[in-house]
């Protein structure tokens, strides 16, 4: 079955950087659209960034210019480079994959940004 395993979360000071990774297995990674979502306590889960199978990217306005999504198809891994982190970026970050109507989520990784 499909598995998505996130890593790289942690505690960082405002202005700092983190790189999240999501390792996928049980799927043909290269043909899936991969995304990162985040969910802060008491809030809905929101889309952060998406990268298509062709490498096209899309970002939430709140992270444009600070976050970069990328993928390594040979490693079946998607990354989220997060720079200039702000306290409002604090959330659980989830990896998501989509192929037509078939979707899967990772278990999430906590990112905490202190002020």
PDB file of C-alpha atoms in Angstrom:
ATOM      1  CA  UNK A   1       0.000   0.000   0.000  1.00  0.00           C
ATOM      2  CA  UNK A   2       1.008   3.625  -0.379  1.00  0.00           C
ATOM      3  CA  UNK A   3       3.055   5.086   2.440  1.00  0.00           C
ATOM      4  CA  UNK A   4       4.149   8.687   2.899  1.00  0.00           C
ATOM      5  CA  UNK A   5       6.623   9.341   5.704  1.00  0.00           C
ATOM      6  CA  UNK A   6       7.457  12.915   6.650  1.00  0.00           C
ATOM      7  CA  UNK A   7      10.565  14.026   8.490  1.00  0.00           C
ATOM      8  CA  UNK A   8      12.511  17.184   9.234  1.00  0.00           C
ATOM      9  CA  UNK A   9      10.135  19.009  11.532  1.00  0.00           C
ATOM     10  CA  UNK A  10      11.236  20.577  14.788  1.00  0.00           C
ATOM     11  CA  UNK A  11      11.603  23.727  16.821  1.00  0.00           C
ATOM     12  CA  UNK A  12      13.222  26.760  15.214  1.00  0.00           C
ATOM     13  CA  UNK A  13      13.467  30.459  16.008  1.00  0.00           C
ATOM     14  CA  UNK A  14      11.717  33.037  13.894  1.00  0.00           C
ATOM     15  CA  UNK A  15      13.795  33.837  10.827  1.00  0.00           C
ATOM     16  CA  UNK A  16      15.269  30.365  10.744  1.00  0.00           C
ATOM     17  CA  UNK A  17      14.971  27.565   8.197  1.00  0.00           C
ATOM     18  CA  UNK A  18      13.868  23.952   8.048  1.00  0.00           C
ATOM     19  CA  UNK A  19      13.661  21.395   5.268  1.00  0.00           C
ATOM     20  CA  UNK A  20      10.883  18.854   5.362  1.00  0.00           C
ATOM     21  CA  UNK A  21      11.114  15.572   3.489  1.00  0.00           C
ATOM     22  CA  UNK A  22       8.420  13.106   2.504  1.00  0.00           C
ATOM     23  CA  UNK A  23       9.531   9.661   1.394  1.00  0.00           C
ATOM     24  CA  UNK A  24       6.960   7.748  -0.629  1.00  0.00           C
ATOM     25  CA  UNK A  25       6.628   4.035  -1.276  1.00  0.00           C
ATOM     26  CA  UNK A  26       4.096   1.709  -2.830  1.00  0.00           C
ATOM     27  CA  UNK A  27       3.367   3.945  -5.802  1.00  0.00           C
ATOM     28  CA  UNK A  28       4.760   5.170  -9.104  1.00  0.00           C
ATOM     29  CA  UNK A  29       6.007   8.377  -7.538  1.00  0.00           C
ATOM     30  CA  UNK A  30       6.870  10.274 -10.688  1.00  0.00           C
ATOM     31  CA  UNK A  31       3.309  10.440 -12.002  1.00  0.00           C
ATOM     32  CA  UNK A  32       1.746  11.728  -8.789  1.00  0.00           C
ATOM     33  CA  UNK A  33       1.041  15.327  -7.899  1.00  0.00           C
ATOM     34  CA  UNK A  34       2.651  15.960  -4.516  1.00  0.00           C
ATOM     35  CA  UNK A  35       1.636  18.603  -2.019  1.00  0.00           C
ATOM     36  CA  UNK A  36       2.333  19.893   1.448  1.00  0.00           C
ATOM     37  CA  UNK A  37      -0.523  20.947   3.702  1.00  0.00           C
ATOM     38  CA  UNK A  38      -0.451  22.314   7.221  1.00  0.00           C
ATOM     39  CA  UNK A  39      -2.848  22.435  10.128  1.00  0.00           C
ATOM     40  CA  UNK A  40      -2.501  24.703  13.127  1.00  0.00           C
ATOM     41  CA  UNK A  41      -4.350  23.915  16.381  1.00  0.00           C
ATOM     42  CA  UNK A  42      -8.048  24.688  16.061  1.00  0.00           C
ATOM     43  CA  UNK A  43      -7.779  25.526  12.370  1.00  0.00           C
ATOM     44  CA  UNK A  44      -8.516  23.746   9.124  1.00  0.00           C
ATOM     45  CA  UNK A  45      -5.892  21.971   7.079  1.00  0.00           C
ATOM     46  CA  UNK A  46      -4.616  24.338   4.377  1.00  0.00           C
ATOM     47  CA  UNK A  47      -2.647  23.795   1.200  1.00  0.00           C
ATOM     48  CA  UNK A  48       0.907  25.145   1.391  1.00  0.00           C
ATOM     49  CA  UNK A  49       2.519  24.083  -1.879  1.00  0.00           C
ATOM     50  CA  UNK A  50       2.036  21.704  -4.796  1.00  0.00           C
ATOM     51  CA  UNK A  51       4.352  20.230  -7.404  1.00  0.00           C
ATOM     52  CA  UNK A  52       2.979  18.372 -10.397  1.00  0.00           C
ATOM     53  CA  UNK A  53       4.465  15.380 -12.165  1.00  0.00           C
ATOM     54  CA  UNK A  54       5.831  17.810 -14.734  1.00  0.00           C
ATOM     55  CA  UNK A  55       7.496  19.983 -12.115  1.00  0.00           C
ATOM     56  CA  UNK A  56       5.028  22.847 -12.076  1.00  0.00           C
ATOM     57  CA  UNK A  57       4.639  24.478  -8.684  1.00  0.00           C
ATOM     58  CA  UNK A  58       2.005  26.473  -6.858  1.00  0.00           C
ATOM     59  CA  UNK A  59       2.151  28.156  -3.437  1.00  0.00           C
ATOM     60  CA  UNK A  60      -0.162  29.662  -0.886  1.00  0.00           C
ATOM     61  CA  UNK A  61       0.174  33.436  -0.836  1.00  0.00           C
ATOM     62  CA  UNK A  62       1.339  33.289   2.779  1.00  0.00           C
ATOM     63  CA  UNK A  63       4.490  31.333   1.897  1.00  0.00           C
ATOM     64  CA  UNK A  64       5.392  32.676  -1.543  1.00  0.00           C
ATOM     65  CA  UNK A  65       9.002  33.786  -1.680  1.00  0.00           C
ATOM     66  CA  UNK A  66       9.860  31.924   1.543  1.00  0.00           C
ATOM     67  CA  UNK A  67       9.058  28.258   0.852  1.00  0.00           C
ATOM     68  CA  UNK A  68      10.184  26.073  -2.042  1.00  0.00           C
ATOM     69  CA  UNK A  69       8.738  22.695  -2.963  1.00  0.00           C
ATOM     70  CA  UNK A  70      10.822  20.245  -4.986  1.00  0.00           C
ATOM     71  CA  UNK A  71      10.880  16.579  -5.833  1.00  0.00           C
ATOM     72  CA  UNK A  72      13.435  13.868  -6.546  1.00  0.00           C
ATOM     73  CA  UNK A  73      11.721  11.154  -8.536  1.00  0.00           C
ATOM     74  CA  UNK A  74      14.723   8.838  -8.307  1.00  0.00           C
ATOM     75  CA  UNK A  75      14.417   8.925  -4.510  1.00  0.00           C
ATOM     76  CA  UNK A  76      10.605   9.075  -4.500  1.00  0.00           C
ATOM     77  CA  UNK A  77      10.856  12.049  -2.179  1.00  0.00           C
ATOM     78  CA  UNK A  78       9.287  15.488  -2.059  1.00  0.00           C
ATOM     79  CA  UNK A  79      10.839  18.343  -0.108  1.00  0.00           C
ATOM     80  CA  UNK A  80       9.686  21.603   1.390  1.00  0.00           C
ATOM     81  CA  UNK A  81      12.440  24.131   2.022  1.00  0.00           C
ATOM     82  CA  UNK A  82      11.147  26.690   4.496  1.00  0.00           C
ATOM     83  CA  UNK A  83      13.089  29.918   4.976  1.00  0.00           C
ATOM     84  CA  UNK A  84      12.380  33.089   6.966  1.00  0.00           C
ATOM     85  CA  UNK A  85      10.055  31.153   9.214  1.00  0.00           C
ATOM     86  CA  UNK A  86       7.454  33.042  11.226  1.00  0.00           C
ATOM     87  CA  UNK A  87       5.554  32.034  14.375  1.00  0.00           C
ATOM     88  CA  UNK A  88       2.405  31.813  12.258  1.00  0.00           C
ATOM     89  CA  UNK A  89       4.028  28.981  10.292  1.00  0.00           C
ATOM     90  CA  UNK A  90       3.697  26.797  13.398  1.00  0.00           C
ATOM     91  CA  UNK A  91       1.593  23.764  12.468  1.00  0.00           C
ATOM     92  CA  UNK A  92       1.622  20.074  11.713  1.00  0.00           C
ATOM     93  CA  UNK A  93       2.788  19.682   8.128  1.00  0.00           C
ATOM     94  CA  UNK A  94       1.330  16.866   6.059  1.00  0.00           C
ATOM     95  CA  UNK A  95       2.509  15.314   2.819  1.00  0.00           C
ATOM     96  CA  UNK A  96      -0.198  14.490   0.265  1.00  0.00           C
ATOM     97  CA  UNK A  97      -0.171  12.693  -3.038  1.00  0.00           C
ATOM     98  CA  UNK A  98      -2.823  12.662  -5.757  1.00  0.00           C
ATOM     99  CA  UNK A  99      -3.257  10.636  -8.929  1.00  0.00           C
ATOM    100  CA  UNK A 100      -6.637  11.220 -10.532  1.00  0.00           C
ATOM    101  CA  UNK A 101      -9.032  10.449  -7.640  1.00  0.00           C
ATOM    102  CA  UNK A 102      -6.619   8.332  -5.631  1.00  0.00           C
ATOM    103  CA  UNK A 103      -5.080  10.215  -2.719  1.00  0.00           C
ATOM    104  CA  UNK A 104      -3.023   9.500   0.392  1.00  0.00           C
ATOM    105  CA  UNK A 105      -1.762  11.429   3.422  1.00  0.00           C
ATOM    106  CA  UNK A 106       1.307  11.132   5.569  1.00  0.00           C
ATOM    107  CA  UNK A 107       1.172  11.117   9.348  1.00  0.00           C
ATOM    108  CA  UNK A 108       2.439  14.668   9.696  1.00  0.00           C
ATOM    109  CA  UNK A 109       5.463  16.357  11.220  1.00  0.00           C
ATOM    110  CA  UNK A 110       5.340  19.173  13.757  1.00  0.00           C
ATOM    111  CA  UNK A 111       6.951  22.511  12.970  1.00  0.00           C
ATOM    112  CA  UNK A 112       7.154  25.024  15.792  1.00  0.00           C
ATOM    113  CA  UNK A 113       8.517  28.526  15.259  1.00  0.00           C
ATOM    114  CA  UNK A 114       9.329  30.519  18.379  1.00  0.00           C
ATOM    115  CA  UNK A 115       9.277  34.313  18.422  1.00  0.00           C
TER     116      UNK A 115
END
